[in-house]
Coordinates of C-alpha atoms in Angstrom, one line a residue:
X1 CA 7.0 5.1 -7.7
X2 CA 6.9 8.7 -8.9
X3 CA 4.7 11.5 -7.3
X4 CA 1.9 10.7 -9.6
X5 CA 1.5 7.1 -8.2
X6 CA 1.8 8.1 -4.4
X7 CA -1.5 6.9 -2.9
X8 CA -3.2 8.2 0.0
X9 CA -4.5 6.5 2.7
X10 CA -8.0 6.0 1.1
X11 CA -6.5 4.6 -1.7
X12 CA -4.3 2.1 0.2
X13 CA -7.6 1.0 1.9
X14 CA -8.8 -0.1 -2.2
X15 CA -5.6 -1.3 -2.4
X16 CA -5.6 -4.0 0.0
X17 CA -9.3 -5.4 -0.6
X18 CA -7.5 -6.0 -3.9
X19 CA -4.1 -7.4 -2.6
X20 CA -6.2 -9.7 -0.6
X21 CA -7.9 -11.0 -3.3
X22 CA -8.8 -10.5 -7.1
X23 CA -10.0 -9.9 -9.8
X24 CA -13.3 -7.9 -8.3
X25 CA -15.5 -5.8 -9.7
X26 CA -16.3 -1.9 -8.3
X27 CA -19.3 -3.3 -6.4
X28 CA -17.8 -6.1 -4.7
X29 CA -14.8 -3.8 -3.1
X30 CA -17.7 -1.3 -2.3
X31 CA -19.1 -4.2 -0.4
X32 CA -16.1 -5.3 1.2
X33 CA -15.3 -1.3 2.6
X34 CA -18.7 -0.9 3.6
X35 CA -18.1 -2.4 7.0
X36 CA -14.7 -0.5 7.2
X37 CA -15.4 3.1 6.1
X38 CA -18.6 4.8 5.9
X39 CA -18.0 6.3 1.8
X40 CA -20.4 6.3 -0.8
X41 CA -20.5 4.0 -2.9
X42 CA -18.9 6.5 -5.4
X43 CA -16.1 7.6 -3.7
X44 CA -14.8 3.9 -3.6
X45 CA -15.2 4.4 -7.5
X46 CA -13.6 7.4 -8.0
X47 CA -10.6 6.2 -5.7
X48 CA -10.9 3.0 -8.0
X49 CA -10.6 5.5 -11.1
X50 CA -7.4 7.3 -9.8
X51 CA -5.7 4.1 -8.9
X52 CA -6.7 3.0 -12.6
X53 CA -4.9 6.2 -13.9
X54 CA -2.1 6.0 -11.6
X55 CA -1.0 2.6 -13.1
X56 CA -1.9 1.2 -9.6
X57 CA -4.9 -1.2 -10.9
X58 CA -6.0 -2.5 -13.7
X59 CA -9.3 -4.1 -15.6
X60 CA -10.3 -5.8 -17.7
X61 CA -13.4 -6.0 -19.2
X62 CA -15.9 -8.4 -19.1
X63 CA -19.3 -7.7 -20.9
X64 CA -20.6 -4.7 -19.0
X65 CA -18.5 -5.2 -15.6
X66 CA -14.6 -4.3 -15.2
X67 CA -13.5 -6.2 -13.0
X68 CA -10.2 -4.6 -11.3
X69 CA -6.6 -6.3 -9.9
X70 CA -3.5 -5.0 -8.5
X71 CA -0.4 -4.0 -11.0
X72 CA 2.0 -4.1 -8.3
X73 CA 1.8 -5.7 -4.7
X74 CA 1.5 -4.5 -1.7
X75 CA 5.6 -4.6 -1.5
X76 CA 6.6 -2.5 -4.1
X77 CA 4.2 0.5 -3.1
X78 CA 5.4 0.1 0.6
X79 CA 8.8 0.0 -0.5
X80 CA 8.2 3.2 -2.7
X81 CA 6.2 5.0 -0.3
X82 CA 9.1 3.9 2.1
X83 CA 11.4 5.4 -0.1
X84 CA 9.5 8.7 -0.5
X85 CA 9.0 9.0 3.0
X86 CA 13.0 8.9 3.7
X87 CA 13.9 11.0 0.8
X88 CA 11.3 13.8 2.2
X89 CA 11.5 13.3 6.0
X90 CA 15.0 11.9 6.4
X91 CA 16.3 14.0 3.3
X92 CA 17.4 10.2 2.5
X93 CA 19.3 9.3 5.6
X94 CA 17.7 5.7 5.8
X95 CA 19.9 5.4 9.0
X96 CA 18.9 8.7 10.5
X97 CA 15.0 7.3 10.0
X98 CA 15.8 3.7 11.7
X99 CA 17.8 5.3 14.8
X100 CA 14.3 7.8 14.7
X101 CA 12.1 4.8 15.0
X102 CA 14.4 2.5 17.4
X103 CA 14.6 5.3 19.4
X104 CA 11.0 6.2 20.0
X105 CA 9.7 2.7 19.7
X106 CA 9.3 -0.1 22.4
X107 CA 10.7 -3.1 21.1
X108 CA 10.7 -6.7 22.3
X109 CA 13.8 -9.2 22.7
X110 CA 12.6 -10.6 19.7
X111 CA 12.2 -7.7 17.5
X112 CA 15.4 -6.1 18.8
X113 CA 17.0 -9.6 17.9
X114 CA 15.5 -9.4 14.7
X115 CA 16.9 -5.9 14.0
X116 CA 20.3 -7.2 15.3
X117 CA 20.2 -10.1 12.7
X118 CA 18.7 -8.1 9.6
X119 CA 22.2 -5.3 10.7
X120 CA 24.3 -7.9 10.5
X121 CA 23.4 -9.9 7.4
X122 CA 23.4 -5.8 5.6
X123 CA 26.7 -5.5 7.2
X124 CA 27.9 -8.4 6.0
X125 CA 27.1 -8.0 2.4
X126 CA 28.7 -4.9 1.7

């Protein structure tokens, strides 16, 4: 995801009303925000506009309503904001940024087990 396509947090809130479920049209995610966020009804279009030019969304048209869906899922822009976030904060040290969060976070058994396992498999595969 280049700098263009980053998406703020507003946007990420369009963004999964859409992930959840689509095709929809402008009105029906202002609808589904309106319990959410308290934006005007054109702000949730504008931010539908810049996810439009940023390649995020995409429409088609049907008669006089677009109706708008995700171009990629909810994975790929975590794993590129993800990215972003490591290259910026971490100057790309993806280990120095998991030793930051494991350090500062309280973890369960489980989750530490799952960290465990998910180190392992990596380690095994290189």
């Amino acid at each position: 995801m280049s700098e263009a396509t980053k998406i703020s947090e507003a946007e990420w809130r369009v963004c999964r009303v859409l992930w959840l479920q689509s095709p929809m049209t402008a009105n029906e995610i202002v609808a589904r925000l309106e319990d959410k966020v308290d934006w005007n009804p054109r702000t949730v279009k504008t931010l539908i506009n810049r996810l439009v030019k940023k390649n995020i969304l995409g429409y088609e048209n049907h008669g006089r309503e677009y109706h708008y869906f995700p171009r990629l899922s909810e994975k790929e822009c975590a794993l590129a904001q993800t990215q972003s976030f490591v290259k910026r904060v971490f100057d790309g040290a993806a280990g120095a940024m998991v030793a930051a969060f494991i350090e500062n976070q309280q973890l369960s058994p489980k989750e530490v087990d799952d960290l465990r396992r998910i180190l392992d498999k990596k380690a095994d595969n290189k």
